[in-house]
Amino acid sequence: MTGLCAFRAGQMVECVDDGWVGKGGVAPPIPLPVSGCVYTIADLTLFRGGVFLHLEPFGPEIWFLSAHFRPVRPTTIEPLRALLAPLGARERESAP
């Protein structure tokens, strides 16, 4: 599915819309993603023109429309830790 959308298997996503509505205007009686929570994509597929995500904590038969999620960029604090290192350690790391 590479190139089809901004999502890929193994990627972390955040739920941005947990307004899940099923038939009859009520949410289905199953566990659903919660807005603000982060999930990992296990798989994705195209169905009727939409991209659907299978998320790891949910069963393999449950798929969610990708419009309810946004990609999460992994962050690291290693550059900040390097700034806090003693000056001598930083000089040794940058020496050839």
Coordinates of N, CA, C and O in Angstrom, one line a residue:
M1 N 0.8 -1.2 0.0 CA 0.0 0.0 0.0 C 0.9 1.3 0.0 O 0.4 2.3 0.2
T2 N 2.1 1.1 -0.2 CA 3.0 2.3 -0.2 C 2.6 3.3 -1.3 O 2.3 2.9 -2.4
G3 N 2.6 4.6 -0.9 CA 2.3 5.6 -1.9 C 0.8 5.9 -1.9 O 0.5 6.9 -2.5
L4 N 0.0 5.1 -1.4 CA -1.5 5.4 -1.5 C -1.9 6.4 -0.4 O -2.9 7.1 -0.7
C5 N -1.3 6.5 0.7 CA -1.7 7.4 1.7 C -0.5 7.7 2.7 O 0.6 7.2 2.5
A6 N -0.8 8.4 3.7 CA 0.2 8.8 4.7 C 0.4 7.7 5.8 O 1.2 7.9 6.7
F7 N -0.3 6.6 5.6 CA -0.2 5.6 6.7 C 0.5 4.3 6.2 O 0.5 4.1 5.0
R8 N 1.1 3.6 7.1 CA 1.8 2.3 6.8 C 1.7 1.4 8.0 O 1.6 1.8 9.1
A9 N 1.8 0.1 7.7 CA 1.8 -0.9 8.8 C 3.0 -0.6 9.7 O 4.1 -0.3 9.3
G10 N 2.8 -0.7 11.0 CA 3.8 -0.5 12.0 C 3.9 1.0 12.5 O 4.6 1.3 13.5
Q11 N 3.2 1.9 11.8 CA 3.2 3.3 12.2 C 2.3 3.5 13.4 O 1.3 2.9 13.5
M12 N 2.7 4.5 14.2 CA 1.9 4.9 15.3 C 1.0 6.1 14.8 O 1.4 6.9 14.1
V13 N -0.3 6.0 15.3 CA -1.3 7.0 14.9 C -2.1 7.4 16.2 O -2.2 6.7 17.1
E14 N -2.6 8.6 16.1 CA -3.4 9.1 17.2 C -4.8 9.3 16.8 O -5.1 9.8 15.6
C15 N -5.7 8.8 17.6 CA -7.2 9.0 17.3 C -7.5 10.4 17.5 O -7.3 11.0 18.5
V16 N -8.1 11.1 16.4 CA -8.5 12.5 16.5 C -10.0 12.7 16.5 O -10.4 13.8 16.7
D17 N -10.7 11.6 16.2 CA -12.2 11.7 16.2 C -12.7 10.4 16.6 O -12.7 9.4 16.0
D18 N -13.3 10.4 17.9 CA -13.9 9.1 18.4 C -15.4 9.2 18.3 O -16.1 8.5 19.1
G19 N -15.9 9.9 17.4 CA -17.4 10.0 17.2 C -17.9 8.8 16.4 O -18.3 9.0 15.3
W20 N -17.7 7.6 16.9 CA -18.1 6.4 16.2 C -19.6 6.2 16.2 O -20.2 6.2 17.2
V21 N -20.2 6.1 15.0 CA -21.6 5.9 14.9 C -21.9 4.7 13.9 O -21.3 4.6 12.8
G22 N -22.7 3.8 14.4 CA -23.0 2.6 13.6 C -24.4 2.8 13.1 O -25.0 3.9 13.0
K23 N -25.0 1.7 12.6 CA -26.4 1.7 12.1 C -27.3 2.1 13.2 O -27.2 1.8 14.3
G24 N -28.3 3.0 12.8 CA -29.2 3.5 13.8 C -28.7 4.6 14.6 O -29.4 5.1 15.5
G25 N -27.5 5.1 14.3 CA -27.0 6.3 15.0 C -26.4 6.1 16.3 O -26.2 7.0 17.1
V26 N -26.1 4.8 16.7 CA -25.5 4.5 17.9 C -24.1 3.8 17.7 O -23.9 3.1 16.7
A27 N -23.2 4.0 18.6 CA -21.9 3.4 18.5 C -22.1 1.9 18.7 O -22.9 1.4 19.5
P28 N -21.3 1.1 18.0 CA -21.4 -0.4 18.2 C -20.9 -0.8 19.6 O -20.1 -0.1 20.2
P29 N -21.4 -2.0 20.1 CA -21.1 -2.4 21.4 C -19.8 -3.2 21.5 O -19.7 -4.3 22.0
I30 N -18.7 -2.6 20.9 CA -17.4 -3.2 21.0 C -16.4 -2.1 21.5 O -16.7 -0.9 21.4
P31 N -15.2 -2.5 21.9 CA -14.2 -1.5 22.3 C -13.8 -0.7 21.0 O -13.6 -1.2 19.9
L32 N -13.7 0.6 21.2 CA -13.3 1.5 20.1 C -12.2 2.4 20.5 O -12.0 2.7 21.7
P33 N -11.4 2.9 19.5 CA -10.4 3.9 19.8 C -10.9 5.1 20.4 O -12.1 5.5 20.2
V34 N -10.1 5.7 21.3 CA -10.5 6.9 22.1 C -9.7 8.1 21.6 O -8.4 8.0 21.4
S35 N -10.3 9.2 21.4 CA -9.6 10.4 21.0 C -8.5 10.8 21.9 O -8.6 10.7 23.1
G36 N -7.3 11.1 21.3 CA -6.1 11.4 22.1 C -5.2 10.2 22.4 O -4.1 10.4 22.8
C37 N -5.7 9.0 22.2 CA -4.9 7.8 22.5 C -4.1 7.4 21.2 O -4.5 7.7 20.1
V38 N -2.9 6.8 21.4 CA -2.1 6.4 20.3 C -2.1 4.9 20.1 O -2.2 4.1 21.1
Y39 N -2.2 4.5 18.9 CA -2.3 3.1 18.5 C -1.3 2.8 17.4 O -0.8 3.7 16.7
T40 N -1.0 1.5 17.2 CA -0.1 1.1 16.2 C -0.9 0.4 15.1 O -1.7 -0.5 15.3
I41 N -0.6 0.7 13.8 CA -1.3 0.1 12.7 C -0.7 -1.3 12.4 O 0.5 -1.4 12.3
A42 N -1.6 -2.3 12.5 CA -1.2 -3.7 12.1 C -1.3 -3.9 10.6 O -0.4 -4.6 10.1
D43 N -2.2 -3.3 10.0 CA -2.4 -3.5 8.6 C -3.4 -2.4 8.0 O -4.0 -1.7 8.8
L44 N -3.4 -2.2 6.7 CA -4.3 -1.3 6.2 C -4.8 -1.8 4.8 O -4.2 -2.6 4.2
T45 N -6.0 -1.3 4.4 CA -6.6 -1.8 3.1 C -7.4 -0.7 2.5 O -7.9 0.3 3.2
L46 N -7.6 -0.8 1.2 CA -8.6 0.1 0.6 C -9.9 -0.6 0.4 O -10.0 -1.8 0.1
F47 N -11.0 0.1 0.7 CA -12.3 -0.5 0.6 C -13.3 0.6 0.2 O -13.4 1.6 1.0
R48 N -14.0 0.4 -0.9 CA -14.9 1.4 -1.4 C -14.4 2.8 -1.4 O -15.1 3.8 -1.0
G49 N -13.2 3.0 -1.8 CA -12.6 4.3 -2.0 C -12.0 4.9 -0.7 O -11.5 6.0 -0.7
G50 N -12.1 4.2 0.4 CA -11.5 4.7 1.7 C -10.4 3.8 2.2 O -10.2 2.7 1.8
V51 N -9.5 4.4 2.9 CA -8.4 3.7 3.5 C -8.8 3.3 4.9 O -9.2 4.1 5.7
F52 N -8.7 2.0 5.2 CA -9.1 1.5 6.5 C -7.9 0.9 7.2 O -7.1 0.3 6.6
L53 N -7.9 1.1 8.6 CA -6.7 0.7 9.4 C -7.2 -0.4 10.3 O -8.2 -0.4 10.9
H54 N -6.3 -1.4 10.5 CA -6.5 -2.4 11.5 C -5.4 -2.1 12.6 O -4.2 -2.0 12.3
L55 N -5.9 -1.8 13.8 CA -5.0 -1.4 14.9 C -4.7 -2.6 15.8 O -5.6 -3.4 16.1
E56 N -3.5 -2.6 16.3 CA -3.0 -3.8 17.1 C -3.9 -4.2 18.3 O -4.1 -5.3 18.4
P57 N -4.4 -3.3 19.1 CA -5.1 -3.8 20.2 C -6.5 -4.3 19.9 O -7.2 -4.8 20.8
F58 N -7.0 -4.1 18.7 CA -8.3 -4.6 18.3 C -8.2 -5.8 17.5 O -7.2 -6.1 16.8
G59 N -9.3 -6.6 17.5 CA -9.3 -7.9 16.8 C -9.1 -7.7 15.3 O -9.3 -6.6 14.7
P60 N -8.6 -8.8 14.6 CA -8.3 -8.6 13.2 C -9.5 -8.4 12.3 O -9.4 -8.0 11.1
E61 N -10.7 -8.6 12.8 CA -11.9 -8.4 12.0 C -12.4 -6.9 12.1 O -13.4 -6.6 11.5
I62 N -11.8 -6.1 12.9 CA -12.3 -4.7 13.1 C -11.3 -3.8 12.4 O -10.1 -3.7 12.6
W63 N -11.9 -2.9 11.5 CA -11.2 -1.9 10.7 C -11.8 -0.6 11.0 O -13.0 -0.4 11.2
F64 N -10.9 0.5 11.0 CA -11.4 1.8 11.2 C -11.0 2.7 10.1 O -9.9 2.6 9.5
L65 N -11.9 3.6 9.7 CA -11.6 4.6 8.6 C -10.4 5.5 9.1 O -10.4 6.1 10.2
S66 N -9.5 5.7 8.1 CA -8.2 6.4 8.5 C -8.5 7.9 8.8 O -7.7 8.5 9.4
A67 N -9.6 8.4 8.3 CA -9.9 9.9 8.6 C -10.0 10.1 10.1 O -10.0 11.3 10.5
H68 N -10.2 9.1 10.9 CA -10.3 9.3 12.4 C -8.9 9.4 13.1 O -8.9 9.5 14.3
F69 N -7.8 9.3 12.3 CA -6.5 9.2 12.8 C -5.5 10.1 12.1 O -5.8 10.5 11.0
R70 N -4.5 10.5 12.8 CA -3.4 11.2 12.3 C -2.1 10.5 12.6 O -1.9 9.9 13.7
P71 N -1.1 10.6 11.7 CA 0.2 10.0 12.0 C 0.9 10.7 13.2 O 0.7 11.9 13.4
V72 N 1.6 9.9 14.0 CA 2.4 10.4 15.1 C 3.8 10.4 14.8 O 4.3 9.3 14.3
R73 N 4.5 11.5 14.9 CA 6.0 11.5 14.7 C 6.7 11.1 15.9 O 6.5 11.7 17.0
P74 N 7.6 10.1 15.8 CA 8.3 9.7 17.0 C 9.3 10.8 17.4 O 9.8 11.5 16.5
T75 N 9.5 11.1 18.6 CA 10.4 12.1 19.1 C 11.4 11.5 20.0 O 11.3 10.4 20.6
T76 N 12.5 12.2 20.1 CA 13.6 11.7 20.9 C 14.2 12.9 21.6 O 14.2 14.0 21.1
I77 N 14.8 12.7 22.8 CA 15.4 13.8 23.5 C 16.9 13.6 23.5 O 17.6 14.3 24.2
E78 N 17.4 12.7 22.7 CA 18.9 12.5 22.7 C 19.7 13.8 22.3 O 20.7 14.1 22.9
P79 N 19.2 14.6 21.4 CA 20.0 15.9 21.1 C 20.0 16.8 22.3 O 21.0 17.4 22.6
L80 N 19.0 16.8 23.1 CA 18.9 17.6 24.3 C 19.9 17.0 25.4 O 20.6 17.8 26.1
R81 N 19.9 15.7 25.5 CA 20.8 15.1 26.4 C 22.3 15.4 26.1 O 23.1 15.6 27.0
A82 N 22.6 15.4 24.8 CA 23.9 15.7 24.3 C 24.3 17.1 24.8 O 25.5 17.4 25.1
L83 N 23.4 18.0 24.8 CA 23.7 19.4 25.2 C 24.0 19.5 26.7 O 24.7 20.3 27.1
L84 N 23.4 18.6 27.5 CA 23.6 18.6 28.9 C 24.9 17.8 29.3 O 25.3 17.9 30.5
A85 N 25.5 17.1 28.4 CA 26.7 16.3 28.7 C 27.8 17.3 29.1 O 27.9 18.4 28.5
P86 N 28.7 16.9 29.9 CA 29.9 17.8 30.3 C 30.7 18.1 29.0 O 30.7 17.3 28.0
L87 N 31.3 19.3 29.0 CA 32.0 19.8 27.8 C 33.0 18.8 27.3 O 33.1 18.5 26.1
G88 N 33.8 18.2 28.2 CA 34.8 17.2 27.8 C 34.2 16.0 27.0 O 34.8 15.5 26.0
A89 N 33.1 15.5 27.5 CA 32.4 14.4 26.8 C 32.0 14.8 25.4 O 32.1 14.0 24.5
R90 N 31.5 16.0 25.2 CA 31.0 16.4 23.9 C 32.2 16.6 23.0 O 32.1 16.2 21.8
E91 N 33.4 17.1 23.5 CA 34.5 17.2 22.6 C 35.1 15.8 22.2 O 35.5 15.6 21.1
R92 N 35.0 14.8 23.1 CA 35.5 13.5 22.7 C 34.6 12.9 21.7 O 35.0 12.2 20.8
E93 N 33.3 13.1 21.8 CA 32.3 12.5 20.8 C 32.5 13.1 19.4 O 32.3 12.5 18.4
S94 N 32.9 14.4 19.3 CA 33.0 15.1 18.0 C 34.4 14.9 17.4 O 34.6 15.2 16.3
A95 N 35.4 14.4 18.2 CA 36.7 14.2 17.7 C 36.7 13.0 16.7 O 36.0 12.0 16.9
P96 N 37.5 13.1 15.6 CA 37.6 12.0 14.6 C 38.2 10.7 15.2 O 38.8 10.5 16.0

